[in-house]
Every structure is written in C-alpha cells, then in structure tokens.
Amino acid sequence: MPQLASHIDDSCLSGKGIGLRRGMIDALSNYLQSRPDAIDFLEVAPENWIGMGGRFAKKFRALTEQYPLTLHGLSLNLGGFAPLDEALITAIKDFIDTHSCPIYSEHLSYCGDEGQMYDLMPIPFSAEAVQHTAERIQRVQDLLGQRIAIENVSYYAAPFQDMPEVEFINAVLRQADCDLLLDVNNIYVNSINHGYDAKQFLLDLPLDKVSYMHIAGHYVEADDLRVDTHGSDVIDPVWDLLQLAYSQVGVKPTLLERDFNYPEMPVLMHEVEKIARYQSLQLAQPASA
C-alpha cells in the first residue's frame, strides 16, 4: 500500500475560487483578463474535461496555467456495488499530474449499478455501508497515491438508517482515513428537508478533517423542501454557516458553485468577493488564548 500524506497537499491553495463550467468559460476568461485577482483558484469535474480538445481545451489550459486547479469528481460511485472504474481513476491520476491539482474530492454517495445513473443517490446510514464505502475510498486513495476529500451531500430520501447522518459521515471518514470537503449549503438544505439544526450538525462533523469548503445557492420548492440546484444566489443563513465553519476550523479554501442561470460576470464575482470578505473578517479575529 502506498504511504499517503497525512493531509491533502493544499499548501499552494488558499482564498476564494469558482467552479469552472463550459457555459461560463468565455465570460470568465474575458473577465479575468482585467481582474486576474478576482479568484484564487478554479475547480472542475475531471470527467467533463479529460480528453477535451479544440477551443475549450485551449481556454482551459490558459486558465489552469494561471490558477491552481482543484478537482471535484462525479462518477466514482463510492457507495455503489459495481466495481470501481479503475481506468477512470488512472485517467484522473494523469489529469491531476498534468495540471498539478492540489485537491481531489468526491461525493459521499453512489451513482451507478448496472450503468451510470447521472444522479447522486444517498447511501444507507448503516455500519455495513460504512465498511463498504470506506474500503472503496481507501482503494481510490491507494490508486491515486494521495488522500482525497469526501463531500457531505444533499439528499431527499433516506433509504435506511440505523445511525444518524452525522454519525455515518464521521464513521466513514474515520475508517477511510480521508479528508472532508465541507459543503455548507448541503448542510442547510438537508436541515430543512430532514428537520435538524444546521449549526449543531456542522459542529458535530469531524472538523479537524476539513481541507476545503463549498458554498452555493439552492431552490425553494416549498417551506419544507429545498433543492440543491447551484442555480441561484447564496442566501444569508448559508453565509452564516460559512462564518460558523471559519470560526471553528479557520479559513479554508472556499469555492462558489454555480451550475446554470449564470448572471453577468461582475454579479457572479460579487459572491466570490463575499467569500473573501468573510475570510478577511475571520483572519482579523484575535487568536484564542
């Protein structure tokens, strides 16, 4: 088994970032020509960019030569039962090496069985699922030769629970010996949909394992239903959760996710700047005695 670093190498990563989508690449590239300090890093789903050629590849390479790139996978199917796609993992490793990506993360979910489901499904919160998922995460880490970060996900139905969600997350990360991508919007969405206290949930997570954070907007379907769309502005209660997270773990690299309904780039960058303001506020706090 390869000897893995005790933590993800995020030493070259800091500040605020944005998820790069093909639909925004032209507008973002143009904006950054005059405002190169508007972001500190980018994130992509590697499955959407591996093997990319032509105009998109040229623009992508120009951006990754200027900014650090993190990866957030969509297809590893960590909680599923189909064999891990080791060819994909090898391709991701090559992509990491090519672009010097300091962080690779995936979702604590499953997305395949006989084939790709193109959705992120909830894993049963059970001891058996902890063992199964942790072993698959360990195998991915062995193949990549590095630790990965696992994201707490949004979900809309819980197929089986013999432990609370937060206990399940803690157990998987402990047994897999991996890091946590803390998504504060997912905590808020789940807190409405499943009726728990978002702030307490955050405090009960293994915060010593946080290497990276996500923030995003969501859709209000009903008073008791939120949908994690990444298609709207971040709301105040989610910003409050980000502040709480910073107060507990310090300032970590934080990414704004926006998948569609893109506003004009200055408007979108206003949210990225808001991340930077919250980071500055936290850094200005006096150190604990």
PDB file of C-alpha atoms in Angstrom:
ATOM      1  CA  MET A   1       0.000   0.000   0.000  1.00  0.00           C
ATOM      2  CA  PRO A   2       1.447   3.423  -0.878  1.00  0.00           C
ATOM      3  CA  GLN A   3       2.388   5.669   2.028  1.00  0.00           C
ATOM      4  CA  LEU A   4      -0.096   8.515   1.850  1.00  0.00           C
ATOM      5  CA  ALA A   5       0.466  12.035   3.110  1.00  0.00           C
ATOM      6  CA  SER A   6      -1.254  12.749   6.409  1.00  0.00           C
ATOM      7  CA  HIS A   7      -3.222  15.574   4.787  1.00  0.00           C
ATOM      8  CA  ILE A   8      -4.052  16.693   1.276  1.00  0.00           C
ATOM      9  CA  ASP A   9      -1.320  18.953  -0.058  1.00  0.00           C
ATOM     10  CA  ASP A  10      -3.234  22.224  -0.159  1.00  0.00           C
ATOM     11  CA  SER A  11      -0.190  24.375   0.612  1.00  0.00           C
ATOM     12  CA  CYS A  12      -0.471  26.138  -2.751  1.00  0.00           C
ATOM     13  CA  LEU A  13      -4.215  26.672  -2.371  1.00  0.00           C
ATOM     14  CA  SER A  14      -5.920  29.455  -0.458  1.00  0.00           C
ATOM     15  CA  GLY A  15      -8.621  32.057  -0.674  1.00  0.00           C
ATOM     16  CA  LYS A  16     -11.701  32.010  -2.869  1.00  0.00           C
ATOM     17  CA  GLY A  17     -12.498  30.103  -6.038  1.00  0.00           C
ATOM     18  CA  ILE A  18     -15.216  29.321  -8.540  1.00  0.00           C
ATOM     19  CA  GLY A  19     -16.366  26.159 -10.252  1.00  0.00           C
ATOM     20  CA  LEU A  20     -15.478  26.346 -13.932  1.00  0.00           C
ATOM     21  CA  ARG A  21     -18.284  25.300 -16.287  1.00  0.00           C
ATOM     22  CA  ARG A  22     -18.106  25.268 -20.074  1.00  0.00           C
ATOM     23  CA  GLY A  23     -21.081  27.623 -20.233  1.00  0.00           C
ATOM     24  CA  MET A  24     -19.143  30.351 -18.433  1.00  0.00           C
ATOM     25  CA  ILE A  25     -15.611  29.816 -19.737  1.00  0.00           C
ATOM     26  CA  ASP A  26     -15.695  32.629 -22.313  1.00  0.00           C
ATOM     27  CA  ALA A  27     -17.186  35.211 -19.957  1.00  0.00           C
ATOM     28  CA  LEU A  28     -14.890  34.181 -17.108  1.00  0.00           C
ATOM     29  CA  SER A  29     -11.755  34.240 -19.269  1.00  0.00           C
ATOM     30  CA  ASN A  30     -12.630  37.705 -20.542  1.00  0.00           C
ATOM     31  CA  TYR A  31     -13.384  39.000 -17.051  1.00  0.00           C
ATOM     32  CA  LEU A  32     -10.134  37.676 -15.588  1.00  0.00           C
ATOM     33  CA  GLN A  33      -8.062  39.444 -18.229  1.00  0.00           C
ATOM     34  CA  SER A  34      -8.764  42.740 -16.480  1.00  0.00           C
ATOM     35  CA  ARG A  35      -9.364  41.352 -12.979  1.00  0.00           C
ATOM     36  CA  PRO A  36      -6.872  38.493 -12.543  1.00  0.00           C
ATOM     37  CA  ASP A  37      -7.103  38.738  -8.742  1.00  0.00           C
ATOM     38  CA  ALA A  38     -10.882  38.134  -8.731  1.00  0.00           C
ATOM     39  CA  ILE A  39     -10.304  34.451  -7.949  1.00  0.00           C
ATOM     40  CA  ASP A  40      -7.516  32.439  -6.362  1.00  0.00           C
ATOM     41  CA  PHE A  41      -8.313  29.020  -7.834  1.00  0.00           C
ATOM     42  CA  LEU A  42     -10.693  27.060 -10.056  1.00  0.00           C
ATOM     43  CA  GLU A  43     -12.461  23.723  -9.696  1.00  0.00           C
ATOM     44  CA  VAL A  44     -13.756  21.298 -12.319  1.00  0.00           C
ATOM     45  CA  ALA A  45     -15.284  17.851 -12.516  1.00  0.00           C
ATOM     46  CA  PRO A  46     -12.443  15.977 -14.232  1.00  0.00           C
ATOM     47  CA  GLU A  47     -14.841  13.673 -16.086  1.00  0.00           C
ATOM     48  CA  ASN A  48     -16.065  16.710 -18.033  1.00  0.00           C
ATOM     49  CA  TRP A  49     -12.580  17.795 -19.143  1.00  0.00           C
ATOM     50  CA  ILE A  50     -10.462  14.652 -19.560  1.00  0.00           C
ATOM     51  CA  GLY A  51      -9.758  14.229 -23.261  1.00  0.00           C
ATOM     52  CA  MET A  52     -11.215  17.628 -24.129  1.00  0.00           C
ATOM     53  CA  GLY A  53      -9.821  19.127 -27.335  1.00  0.00           C
ATOM     54  CA  GLY A  54     -10.257  22.160 -29.533  1.00  0.00           C
ATOM     55  CA  ARG A  55     -11.229  25.632 -28.382  1.00  0.00           C
ATOM     56  CA  PHE A  56     -12.372  24.570 -24.938  1.00  0.00           C
ATOM     57  CA  ALA A  57      -9.085  22.781 -24.284  1.00  0.00           C
ATOM     58  CA  LYS A  58      -7.057  25.861 -25.237  1.00  0.00           C
ATOM     59  CA  LYS A  59      -9.079  28.159 -22.996  1.00  0.00           C
ATOM     60  CA  PHE A  60      -8.991  25.614 -20.201  1.00  0.00           C
ATOM     61  CA  ARG A  61      -5.219  25.244 -20.389  1.00  0.00           C
ATOM     62  CA  ALA A  62      -4.759  29.012 -20.411  1.00  0.00           C
ATOM     63  CA  LEU A  63      -6.729  29.254 -17.167  1.00  0.00           C
ATOM     64  CA  THR A  64      -5.005  26.321 -15.446  1.00  0.00           C
ATOM     65  CA  GLU A  65      -1.603  27.827 -16.253  1.00  0.00           C
ATOM     66  CA  GLN A  66      -2.710  30.962 -14.385  1.00  0.00           C
ATOM     67  CA  TYR A  67      -4.673  29.500 -11.443  1.00  0.00           C
ATOM     68  CA  PRO A  68      -4.424  26.395  -9.245  1.00  0.00           C
ATOM     69  CA  LEU A  69      -7.000  23.761 -10.180  1.00  0.00           C
ATOM     70  CA  THR A  70      -8.914  21.510  -7.803  1.00  0.00           C
ATOM     71  CA  LEU A  71     -10.982  18.521  -8.882  1.00  0.00           C
ATOM     72  CA  HIS A  72     -14.454  17.501  -7.698  1.00  0.00           C
ATOM     73  CA  GLY A  73     -15.457  14.151  -9.126  1.00  0.00           C
ATOM     74  CA  LEU A  74     -18.933  12.983 -10.101  1.00  0.00           C
ATOM     75  CA  SER A  75     -18.577   9.352 -11.131  1.00  0.00           C
ATOM     76  CA  LEU A  76     -16.574   7.224  -8.690  1.00  0.00           C
ATOM     77  CA  ASN A  77     -19.735   5.676  -7.249  1.00  0.00           C
ATOM     78  CA  LEU A  78     -18.116   5.319  -3.840  1.00  0.00           C
ATOM     79  CA  GLY A  79     -21.179   3.878  -2.146  1.00  0.00           C
ATOM     80  CA  GLY A  80     -22.202   1.617  -5.021  1.00  0.00           C
ATOM     81  CA  PHE A  81     -21.620  -2.080  -5.625  1.00  0.00           C
ATOM     82  CA  ALA A  82     -20.408  -2.040  -9.219  1.00  0.00           C
ATOM     83  CA  PRO A  83     -16.616  -2.489  -9.395  1.00  0.00           C
ATOM     84  CA  LEU A  84     -14.666   0.744  -9.135  1.00  0.00           C
ATOM     85  CA  ASP A  85     -13.800   2.152 -12.557  1.00  0.00           C
ATOM     86  CA  GLU A  86     -10.039   1.857 -12.186  1.00  0.00           C
ATOM     87  CA  ALA A  87      -9.437   3.051 -15.753  1.00  0.00           C
ATOM     88  CA  LEU A  88     -11.222   6.279 -14.854  1.00  0.00           C
ATOM     89  CA  ILE A  89      -9.214   6.589 -11.649  1.00  0.00           C
ATOM     90  CA  THR A  90      -5.992   6.149 -13.637  1.00  0.00           C
ATOM     91  CA  ALA A  91      -7.138   8.855 -16.067  1.00  0.00           C
ATOM     92  CA  ILE A  92      -7.911  11.142 -13.118  1.00  0.00           C
ATOM     93  CA  LYS A  93      -4.460  10.499 -11.677  1.00  0.00           C
ATOM     94  CA  ASP A  94      -2.903  11.513 -15.014  1.00  0.00           C
ATOM     95  CA  PHE A  95      -5.110  14.628 -15.057  1.00  0.00           C
ATOM     96  CA  ILE A  96      -4.004  15.500 -11.511  1.00  0.00           C
ATOM     97  CA  ASP A  97      -0.357  15.135 -12.525  1.00  0.00           C
ATOM     98  CA  THR A  98      -0.790  17.127 -15.744  1.00  0.00           C
ATOM     99  CA  HIS A  99      -2.455  20.076 -14.047  1.00  0.00           C
ATOM    100  CA  SER A 100      -0.724  19.814 -10.636  1.00  0.00           C
ATOM    101  CA  CYS A 101      -4.064  19.653  -8.832  1.00  0.00           C
ATOM    102  CA  PRO A 102      -3.616  20.021  -5.049  1.00  0.00           C
ATOM    103  CA  ILE A 103      -7.012  18.553  -4.076  1.00  0.00           C
ATOM    104  CA  TYR A 104      -9.234  15.819  -5.470  1.00  0.00           C
ATOM    105  CA  SER A 105     -12.642  15.341  -3.889  1.00  0.00           C
ATOM    106  CA  GLU A 106     -15.703  13.168  -4.427  1.00  0.00           C
ATOM    107  CA  HIS A 107     -19.229  12.784  -3.070  1.00  0.00           C
ATOM    108  CA  LEU A 108     -20.328  10.542  -0.220  1.00  0.00           C
ATOM    109  CA  SER A 109     -22.954   8.930  -2.422  1.00  0.00           C
ATOM    110  CA  TYR A 110     -23.425   6.411  -5.201  1.00  0.00           C
ATOM    111  CA  CYS A 111     -24.300   6.996  -8.837  1.00  0.00           C
ATOM    112  CA  GLY A 112     -24.217   3.659 -10.614  1.00  0.00           C
ATOM    113  CA  ASP A 113     -25.129  -0.012 -10.610  1.00  0.00           C
ATOM    114  CA  GLU A 114     -25.558  -1.704 -13.963  1.00  0.00           C
ATOM    115  CA  GLY A 115     -24.717   1.661 -15.509  1.00  0.00           C
ATOM    116  CA  GLN A 116     -24.266   5.344 -14.783  1.00  0.00           C
ATOM    117  CA  MET A 117     -27.317   6.890 -13.077  1.00  0.00           C
ATOM    118  CA  TYR A 118     -26.305  10.528 -13.682  1.00  0.00           C
ATOM    119  CA  ASP A 119     -27.522  11.386 -10.205  1.00  0.00           C
ATOM    120  CA  LEU A 120     -26.030  11.303  -6.710  1.00  0.00           C
ATOM    121  CA  MET A 121     -28.011   8.871  -4.580  1.00  0.00           C
ATOM    122  CA  PRO A 122     -27.983   8.599  -0.766  1.00  0.00           C
ATOM    123  CA  ILE A 123     -26.095   5.769   0.870  1.00  0.00           C
ATOM    124  CA  PRO A 124     -27.944   3.911   3.671  1.00  0.00           C
ATOM    125  CA  PHE A 125     -26.708   5.088   7.065  1.00  0.00           C
ATOM    126  CA  SER A 126     -25.600   1.696   8.352  1.00  0.00           C
ATOM    127  CA  ALA A 127     -22.489   0.071   9.778  1.00  0.00           C
ATOM    128  CA  GLU A 128     -22.314  -2.221   6.748  1.00  0.00           C
ATOM    129  CA  ALA A 129     -22.370   0.798   4.416  1.00  0.00           C
ATOM    130  CA  VAL A 130     -19.631   2.487   6.458  1.00  0.00           C
ATOM    131  CA  GLN A 131     -17.354  -0.522   5.987  1.00  0.00           C
ATOM    132  CA  HIS A 132     -18.182  -0.902   2.293  1.00  0.00           C
ATOM    133  CA  THR A 133     -17.760   2.766   1.411  1.00  0.00           C
ATOM    134  CA  ALA A 134     -14.611   3.264   3.478  1.00  0.00           C
ATOM    135  CA  GLU A 135     -12.933   0.309   1.760  1.00  0.00           C
ATOM    136  CA  ARG A 136     -13.736   1.780  -1.659  1.00  0.00           C
ATOM    137  CA  ILE A 137     -12.393   5.193  -0.636  1.00  0.00           C
ATOM    138  CA  GLN A 138      -9.210   3.547   0.609  1.00  0.00           C
ATOM    139  CA  ARG A 139      -8.830   1.740  -2.719  1.00  0.00           C
ATOM    140  CA  VAL A 140      -9.210   5.032  -4.622  1.00  0.00           C
ATOM    141  CA  GLN A 141      -6.592   6.659  -2.390  1.00  0.00           C
ATOM    142  CA  ASP A 142      -4.216   3.749  -2.968  1.00  0.00           C
ATOM    143  CA  LEU A 143      -4.629   4.011  -6.744  1.00  0.00           C
ATOM    144  CA  LEU A 144      -4.132   7.779  -6.713  1.00  0.00           C
ATOM    145  CA  GLY A 145      -1.305   7.657  -4.166  1.00  0.00           C
ATOM    146  CA  GLN A 146      -2.866  10.504  -2.178  1.00  0.00           C
ATOM    147  CA  ARG A 147      -5.631  11.303   0.269  1.00  0.00           C
ATOM    148  CA  ILE A 148      -8.916  12.558  -1.126  1.00  0.00           C
ATOM    149  CA  ALA A 149     -11.642  14.717   0.384  1.00  0.00           C
ATOM    150  CA  ILE A 150     -15.216  13.442   0.670  1.00  0.00           C
ATOM    151  CA  GLU A 151     -18.163  15.837   0.490  1.00  0.00           C
ATOM    152  CA  ASN A 152     -21.214  15.720   2.727  1.00  0.00           C
ATOM    153  CA  VAL A 153     -24.033  15.541   0.179  1.00  0.00           C
ATOM    154  CA  SER A 154     -27.595  16.764  -0.109  1.00  0.00           C
ATOM    155  CA  TYR A 155     -30.265  14.063  -0.302  1.00  0.00           C
ATOM    156  CA  TYR A 156     -34.050  13.887  -0.412  1.00  0.00           C
ATOM    157  CA  ALA A 157     -34.867  10.403   0.881  1.00  0.00           C
ATOM    158  CA  ALA A 158     -33.078   8.196   3.396  1.00  0.00           C
ATOM    159  CA  PRO A 159     -33.470   4.567   2.253  1.00  0.00           C
ATOM    160  CA  PHE A 160     -32.329   3.053   5.550  1.00  0.00           C
ATOM    161  CA  GLN A 161     -30.903   4.463   8.764  1.00  0.00           C
ATOM    162  CA  ASP A 162     -29.553   2.666  11.776  1.00  0.00           C
ATOM    163  CA  MET A 163     -27.452   5.693  12.748  1.00  0.00           C
ATOM    164  CA  PRO A 164     -27.804   9.463  12.312  1.00  0.00           C
ATOM    165  CA  GLU A 165     -26.368  11.037   9.168  1.00  0.00           C
ATOM    166  CA  VAL A 166     -23.645  12.917  11.040  1.00  0.00           C
ATOM    167  CA  GLU A 167     -22.544   9.715  12.808  1.00  0.00           C
ATOM    168  CA  PHE A 168     -22.383   7.973   9.425  1.00  0.00           C
ATOM    169  CA  ILE A 169     -20.184  10.711   7.936  1.00  0.00           C
ATOM    170  CA  ASN A 170     -17.872  10.648  10.955  1.00  0.00           C
ATOM    171  CA  ALA A 171     -17.537   6.870  10.785  1.00  0.00           C
ATOM    172  CA  VAL A 172     -16.757   6.780   7.044  1.00  0.00           C
ATOM    173  CA  LEU A 173     -14.091   9.483   7.272  1.00  0.00           C
ATOM    174  CA  ARG A 174     -12.514   7.883  10.333  1.00  0.00           C
ATOM    175  CA  GLN A 175     -12.403   4.393   8.846  1.00  0.00           C
ATOM    176  CA  ALA A 176     -11.320   5.521   5.360  1.00  0.00           C
ATOM    177  CA  ASP A 177      -8.714   7.931   6.775  1.00  0.00           C
ATOM    178  CA  CYS A 178      -9.672  10.629   4.289  1.00  0.00           C
ATOM    179  CA  ASP A 179     -10.463  14.337   4.491  1.00  0.00           C
ATOM    180  CA  LEU A 180     -13.712  16.300   4.472  1.00  0.00           C
ATOM    181  CA  LEU A 181     -14.953  18.691   1.815  1.00  0.00           C
ATOM    182  CA  LEU A 182     -17.378  20.719   3.902  1.00  0.00           C
ATOM    183  CA  ASP A 183     -20.365  21.886   1.847  1.00  0.00           C
ATOM    184  CA  VAL A 184     -22.293  24.357   3.992  1.00  0.00           C
ATOM    185  CA  ASN A 185     -25.198  24.692   1.559  1.00  0.00           C
ATOM    186  CA  ASN A 186     -25.767  20.931   1.679  1.00  0.00           C
ATOM    187  CA  ILE A 187     -25.993  21.122   5.462  1.00  0.00           C
ATOM    188  CA  TYR A 188     -28.597  23.880   5.234  1.00  0.00           C
ATOM    189  CA  VAL A 189     -30.637  22.109   2.525  1.00  0.00           C
ATOM    190  CA  ASN A 190     -30.654  18.846   4.493  1.00  0.00           C
ATOM    191  CA  SER A 191     -31.543  20.641   7.722  1.00  0.00           C
ATOM    192  CA  ILE A 192     -34.752  21.960   6.139  1.00  0.00           C
ATOM    193  CA  ASN A 193     -35.603  18.749   4.313  1.00  0.00           C
ATOM    194  CA  HIS A 194     -34.912  16.418   7.244  1.00  0.00           C
ATOM    195  CA  GLY A 195     -35.662  18.647  10.204  1.00  0.00           C
ATOM    196  CA  TYR A 196     -32.421  19.113  12.109  1.00  0.00           C
ATOM    197  CA  ASP A 197     -30.383  22.017  13.450  1.00  0.00           C
ATOM    198  CA  ALA A 198     -27.871  23.046  10.798  1.00  0.00           C
ATOM    199  CA  LYS A 199     -25.405  24.712  13.171  1.00  0.00           C
ATOM    200  CA  GLN A 200     -25.308  21.765  15.551  1.00  0.00           C
ATOM    201  CA  PHE A 201     -24.878  19.367  12.633  1.00  0.00           C
ATOM    202  CA  LEU A 202     -21.876  21.353  11.434  1.00  0.00           C
ATOM    203  CA  LEU A 203     -20.334  21.349  14.907  1.00  0.00           C
ATOM    204  CA  ASP A 204     -20.788  17.573  15.154  1.00  0.00           C
ATOM    205  CA  LEU A 205     -18.814  16.881  11.960  1.00  0.00           C
ATOM    206  CA  PRO A 206     -15.115  15.856  12.119  1.00  0.00           C
ATOM    207  CA  LEU A 207     -13.949  19.434  11.621  1.00  0.00           C
ATOM    208  CA  ASP A 208     -10.293  18.536  12.125  1.00  0.00           C
ATOM    209  CA  LYS A 209     -10.522  16.776   8.747  1.00  0.00           C
ATOM    210  CA  VAL A 210     -11.802  19.778   6.760  1.00  0.00           C
ATOM    211  CA  SER A 211      -9.415  20.672   3.946  1.00  0.00           C
ATOM    212  CA  TYR A 212     -11.723  22.623   1.680  1.00  0.00           C
ATOM    213  CA  MET A 213     -15.222  24.149   1.539  1.00  0.00           C
ATOM    214  CA  HIS A 214     -18.099  24.670  -0.895  1.00  0.00           C
ATOM    215  CA  ILE A 215     -20.890  27.223  -0.825  1.00  0.00           C
ATOM    216  CA  ALA A 216     -23.801  27.503  -3.256  1.00  0.00           C
ATOM    217  CA  GLY A 217     -27.391  28.565  -3.802  1.00  0.00           C
ATOM    218  CA  HIS A 218     -30.475  26.362  -3.908  1.00  0.00           C
ATOM    219  CA  TYR A 219     -34.124  26.365  -4.967  1.00  0.00           C
ATOM    220  CA  VAL A 220     -37.058  26.761  -2.559  1.00  0.00           C
ATOM    221  CA  GLU A 221     -39.631  24.192  -3.683  1.00  0.00           C
ATOM    222  CA  ALA A 222     -41.782  24.514  -0.540  1.00  0.00           C
ATOM    223  CA  ASP A 223     -41.482  25.631   3.056  1.00  0.00           C
ATOM    224  CA  ASP A 224     -40.106  22.222   3.989  1.00  0.00           C
ATOM    225  CA  LEU A 225     -38.293  21.377   0.760  1.00  0.00           C
ATOM    226  CA  ARG A 226     -35.074  22.826  -0.643  1.00  0.00           C
ATOM    227  CA  VAL A 227     -33.433  21.543  -3.836  1.00  0.00           C
ATOM    228  CA  ASP A 228     -29.647  21.771  -4.151  1.00  0.00           C
ATOM    229  CA  THR A 229     -29.550  23.259  -7.649  1.00  0.00           C
ATOM    230  CA  HIS A 230     -26.455  25.517  -7.616  1.00  0.00           C
ATOM    231  CA  GLY A 231     -28.546  27.792  -9.805  1.00  0.00           C
ATOM    232  CA  SER A 232     -29.203  30.826  -7.620  1.00  0.00           C
ATOM    233  CA  ASP A 233     -27.562  33.233  -5.195  1.00  0.00           C
ATOM    234  CA  VAL A 234     -26.332  32.099  -1.785  1.00  0.00           C
ATOM    235  CA  ILE A 235     -28.777  33.063   0.973  1.00  0.00           C
ATOM    236  CA  ASP A 236     -27.931  34.642   4.323  1.00  0.00           C
ATOM    237  CA  PRO A 237     -28.390  31.516   6.520  1.00  0.00           C
ATOM    238  CA  VAL A 238     -25.850  29.693   4.346  1.00  0.00           C
ATOM    239  CA  TRP A 239     -23.382  32.574   4.645  1.00  0.00           C
ATOM    240  CA  ASP A 240     -23.937  32.346   8.421  1.00  0.00           C
ATOM    241  CA  LEU A 241     -22.967  28.674   8.336  1.00  0.00           C
ATOM    242  CA  LEU A 242     -19.809  29.553   6.430  1.00  0.00           C
ATOM    243  CA  GLN A 243     -18.892  32.061   9.132  1.00  0.00           C
ATOM    244  CA  LEU A 244     -19.515  29.443  11.805  1.00  0.00           C
ATOM    245  CA  ALA A 245     -17.305  26.982   9.941  1.00  0.00           C
ATOM    246  CA  TYR A 246     -14.474  29.515   9.698  1.00  0.00           C
ATOM    247  CA  SER A 247     -14.782  30.231  13.414  1.00  0.00           C
ATOM    248  CA  GLN A 248     -14.283  26.537  14.148  1.00  0.00           C
ATOM    249  CA  VAL A 249     -11.632  25.444  11.643  1.00  0.00           C
ATOM    250  CA  GLY A 250     -10.084  28.708  10.462  1.00  0.00           C
ATOM    251  CA  VAL A 251     -10.080  29.980   6.906  1.00  0.00           C
ATOM    252  CA  LYS A 252     -10.009  27.163   4.373  1.00  0.00           C
ATOM    253  CA  PRO A 253     -10.046  27.454   0.572  1.00  0.00           C
ATOM    254  CA  THR A 254     -13.692  28.049  -0.332  1.00  0.00           C
ATOM    255  CA  LEU A 255     -15.390  27.586  -3.672  1.00  0.00           C
ATOM    256  CA  LEU A 256     -18.582  29.086  -5.072  1.00  0.00           C
ATOM    257  CA  GLU A 257     -20.565  26.556  -7.111  1.00  0.00           C
ATOM    258  CA  ARG A 258     -22.827  27.899  -9.865  1.00  0.00           C
ATOM    259  CA  ASP A 259     -24.014  25.379 -12.463  1.00  0.00           C
ATOM    260  CA  PHE A 260     -26.567  27.364 -14.509  1.00  0.00           C
ATOM    261  CA  ASN A 261     -28.617  30.594 -14.547  1.00  0.00           C
ATOM    262  CA  TYR A 262     -25.327  32.466 -14.757  1.00  0.00           C
ATOM    263  CA  PRO A 263     -25.703  36.178 -14.028  1.00  0.00           C
ATOM    264  CA  GLU A 264     -23.402  38.743 -15.598  1.00  0.00           C
ATOM    265  CA  MET A 265     -19.842  38.027 -14.530  1.00  0.00           C
ATOM    266  CA  PRO A 266     -19.486  41.102 -12.243  1.00  0.00           C
ATOM    267  CA  VAL A 267     -22.610  39.950 -10.365  1.00  0.00           C
ATOM    268  CA  LEU A 268     -21.296  36.402 -10.023  1.00  0.00           C
ATOM    269  CA  MET A 269     -17.921  37.682  -8.872  1.00  0.00           C
ATOM    270  CA  HIS A 270     -19.658  39.731  -6.187  1.00  0.00           C
ATOM    271  CA  GLU A 271     -20.440  36.429  -4.429  1.00  0.00           C
ATOM    272  CA  VAL A 272     -16.833  35.306  -4.779  1.00  0.00           C
ATOM    273  CA  GLU A 273     -15.761  38.622  -3.264  1.00  0.00           C
ATOM    274  CA  LYS A 274     -18.166  37.988  -0.399  1.00  0.00           C
ATOM    275  CA  ILE A 275     -16.276  34.776   0.398  1.00  0.00           C
ATOM    276  CA  ALA A 276     -13.091  36.845   0.571  1.00  0.00           C
ATOM    277  CA  ARG A 277     -14.736  39.347   2.924  1.00  0.00           C
ATOM    278  CA  TYR A 278     -15.813  36.633   5.345  1.00  0.00           C
ATOM    279  CA  GLN A 279     -12.317  35.164   5.200  1.00  0.00           C
ATOM    280  CA  SER A 280     -10.790  38.556   5.978  1.00  0.00           C
ATOM    281  CA  LEU A 281     -13.182  39.044   8.908  1.00  0.00           C
ATOM    282  CA  GLN A 282     -12.157  35.696  10.359  1.00  0.00           C
ATOM    283  CA  LEU A 283      -8.440  36.367   9.879  1.00  0.00           C
ATOM    284  CA  ALA A 284      -8.880  39.674  11.702  1.00  0.00           C
ATOM    285  CA  GLN A 285     -10.255  37.928  14.785  1.00  0.00           C
ATOM    286  CA  PRO A 286      -7.818  37.833  17.736  1.00  0.00           C
ATOM    287  CA  ALA A 287      -6.193  34.476  18.312  1.00  0.00           C
ATOM    288  CA  SER A 288      -7.605  32.374  21.149  1.00  0.00           C
ATOM    289  CA  ALA A 289      -5.618  32.476  24.347  1.00  0.00           C
TER     290      ALA A 289
END
